[in-house]
Coordinates of C-alpha atoms in Angstrom, one line a residue:
X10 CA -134.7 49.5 -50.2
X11 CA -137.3 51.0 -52.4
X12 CA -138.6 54.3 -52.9
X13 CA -141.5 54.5 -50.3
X14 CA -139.7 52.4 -47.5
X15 CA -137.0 55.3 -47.7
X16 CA -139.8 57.3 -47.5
X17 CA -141.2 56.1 -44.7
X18 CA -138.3 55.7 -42.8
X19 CA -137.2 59.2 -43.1
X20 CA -140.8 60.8 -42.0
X21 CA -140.7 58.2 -38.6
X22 CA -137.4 59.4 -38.1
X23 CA -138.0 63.1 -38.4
X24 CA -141.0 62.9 -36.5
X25 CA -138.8 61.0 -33.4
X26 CA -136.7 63.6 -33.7
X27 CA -139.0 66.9 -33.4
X28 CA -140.7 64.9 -30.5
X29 CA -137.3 64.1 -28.7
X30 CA -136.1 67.8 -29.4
X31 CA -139.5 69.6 -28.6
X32 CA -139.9 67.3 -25.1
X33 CA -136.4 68.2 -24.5
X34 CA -136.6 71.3 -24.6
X35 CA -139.8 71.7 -22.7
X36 CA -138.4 69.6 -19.5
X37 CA -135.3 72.2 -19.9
X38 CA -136.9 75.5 -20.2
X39 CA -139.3 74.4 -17.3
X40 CA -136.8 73.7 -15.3
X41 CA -134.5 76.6 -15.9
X42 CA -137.5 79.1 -15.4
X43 CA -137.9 77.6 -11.7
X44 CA -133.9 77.8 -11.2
X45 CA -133.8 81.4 -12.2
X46 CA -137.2 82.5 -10.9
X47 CA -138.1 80.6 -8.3
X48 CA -138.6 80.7 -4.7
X49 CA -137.6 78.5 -2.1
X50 CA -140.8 77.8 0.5
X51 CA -141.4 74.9 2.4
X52 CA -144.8 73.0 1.9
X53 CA -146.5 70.4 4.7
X54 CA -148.0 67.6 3.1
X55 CA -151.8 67.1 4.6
X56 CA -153.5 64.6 2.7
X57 CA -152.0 61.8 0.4
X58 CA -154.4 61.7 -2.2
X59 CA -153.2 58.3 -4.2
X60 CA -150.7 56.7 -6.2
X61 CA -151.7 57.1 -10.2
X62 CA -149.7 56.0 -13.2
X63 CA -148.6 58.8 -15.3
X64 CA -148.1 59.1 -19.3
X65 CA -144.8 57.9 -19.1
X66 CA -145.0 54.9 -17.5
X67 CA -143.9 56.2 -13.5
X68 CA -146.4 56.4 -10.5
X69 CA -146.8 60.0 -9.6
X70 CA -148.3 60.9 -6.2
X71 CA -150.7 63.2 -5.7
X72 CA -151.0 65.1 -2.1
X73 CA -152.9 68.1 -1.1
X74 CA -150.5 70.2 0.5
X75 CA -150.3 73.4 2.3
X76 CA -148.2 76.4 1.9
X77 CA -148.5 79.6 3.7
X78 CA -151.7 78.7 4.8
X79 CA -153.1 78.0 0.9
X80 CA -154.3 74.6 0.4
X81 CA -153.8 72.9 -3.1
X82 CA -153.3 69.9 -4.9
X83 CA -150.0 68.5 -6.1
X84 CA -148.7 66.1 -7.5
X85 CA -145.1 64.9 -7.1
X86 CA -142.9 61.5 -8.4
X87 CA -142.0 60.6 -4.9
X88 CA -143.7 59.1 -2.1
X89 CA -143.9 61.3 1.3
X90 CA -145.8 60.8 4.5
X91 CA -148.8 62.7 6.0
X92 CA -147.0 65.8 7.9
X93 CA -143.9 65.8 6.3
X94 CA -142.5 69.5 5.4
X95 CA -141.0 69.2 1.8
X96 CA -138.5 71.8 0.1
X97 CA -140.4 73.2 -3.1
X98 CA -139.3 76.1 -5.5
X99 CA -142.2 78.0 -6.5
X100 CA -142.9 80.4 -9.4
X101 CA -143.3 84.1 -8.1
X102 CA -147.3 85.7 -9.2
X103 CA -149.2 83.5 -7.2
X104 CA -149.4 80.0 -9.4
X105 CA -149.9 77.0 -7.9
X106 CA -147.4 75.4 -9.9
X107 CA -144.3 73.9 -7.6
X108 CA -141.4 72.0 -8.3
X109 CA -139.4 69.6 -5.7
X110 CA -136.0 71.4 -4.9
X111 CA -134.5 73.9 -3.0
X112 CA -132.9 77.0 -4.3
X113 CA -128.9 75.8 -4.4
X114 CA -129.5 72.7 -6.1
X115 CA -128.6 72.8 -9.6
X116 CA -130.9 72.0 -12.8
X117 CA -130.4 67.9 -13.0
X118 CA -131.0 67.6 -9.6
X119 CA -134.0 69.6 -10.2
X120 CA -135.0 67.7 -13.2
X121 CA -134.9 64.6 -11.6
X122 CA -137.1 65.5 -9.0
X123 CA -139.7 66.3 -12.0
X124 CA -139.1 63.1 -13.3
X125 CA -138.5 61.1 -10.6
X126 CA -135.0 60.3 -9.9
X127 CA -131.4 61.4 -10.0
X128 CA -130.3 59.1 -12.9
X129 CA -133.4 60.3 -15.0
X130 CA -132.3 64.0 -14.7
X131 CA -128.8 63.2 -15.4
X132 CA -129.2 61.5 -18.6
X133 CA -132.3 63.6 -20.3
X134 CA -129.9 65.9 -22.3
X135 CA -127.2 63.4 -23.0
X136 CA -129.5 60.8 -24.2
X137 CA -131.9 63.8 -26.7
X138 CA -128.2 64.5 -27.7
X139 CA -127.6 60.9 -29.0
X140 CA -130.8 60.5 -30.4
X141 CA -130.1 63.8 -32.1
X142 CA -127.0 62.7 -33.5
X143 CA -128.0 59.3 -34.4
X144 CA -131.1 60.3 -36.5
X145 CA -129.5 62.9 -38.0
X146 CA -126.6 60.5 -39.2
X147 CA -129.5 57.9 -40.3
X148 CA -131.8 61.0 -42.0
X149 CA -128.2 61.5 -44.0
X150 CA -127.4 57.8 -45.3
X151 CA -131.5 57.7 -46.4
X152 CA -131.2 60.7 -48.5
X153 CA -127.5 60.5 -49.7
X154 CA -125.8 57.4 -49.1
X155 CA -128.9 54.2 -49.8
X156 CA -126.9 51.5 -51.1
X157 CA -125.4 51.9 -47.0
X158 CA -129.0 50.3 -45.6
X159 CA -128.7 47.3 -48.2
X160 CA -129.0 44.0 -46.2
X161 CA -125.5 42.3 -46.2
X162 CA -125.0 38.9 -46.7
X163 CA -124.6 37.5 -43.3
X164 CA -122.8 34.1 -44.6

């Protein structure tokens, strides 16, 4: 493998992992600031506003809902009907950021409710942790061990 392949290898790799670390740890530290901070309420749905396809790749709903009398829009990765009273945890100061959950429930339930399901919120930190671990072990064998990433004879 020459020079600038290495090169180029190494930089796409790096870059993958300061985007899987940084997004991580955003969806994380989110998370955790509404389990330690926030505040159960319940919000009625009033109006569903429409289905649109998010950055990655899911269909997130939007709804105007209402809570304590405040009307805003929301939007949420799960489809409710008009009238229906949802669980939200909400940040204290008067935002009118909310996140699906209730206060009990513990952070990858929670994450899965921001990204849409149960399985997604159970495998966010395992899988950044394999990527971590897999590009790290790559970034190594590029810049210490290159005669590893020869093509082998197959036959």
């Amino acid at each position: 493998m020459t020079t600038t392949k290495r090169l180029i290898l190494l930089l796409l790799i790096v870059f993958g992992l300061v985007l899987t670390v940084v997004s991580t740890y955003s969806i994380v530290s989110e998370t955790m600031n509404y389990l330690k901070l926030g505040v159960q309420k319940q919000v009625e749905i009033v109006q569903n506003l429409g289905m649109y396809n998010s950055t990655r790749g899911s269909d997130v709903n939007w709804y105007e809902v209402s809570l304590d009398g405040n009307l805003s829009k929301q939007k949420f990765a799960f489809a409710f009907q008009v009238g229906d009273k949802v669980d939200v945890l909400v940040l204290p100061g008067g935002s009118d950021d909310m996140m699906l959950g209730r206060a009990n429930d513990n952070i990858f339930v929670l994450m899965g409710n921001r990204l849409g399901g149960l399985y997604l919120g159970f495998s966010v930190i395992p899988f950044a942790l394999f990527i971590v671990f897999v590009g790290s072990q790559t970034i190594w064998d590029i810049l210490f061990n290159p005669l590893k990433l020869k093509k082998k004879k197959r036959w």
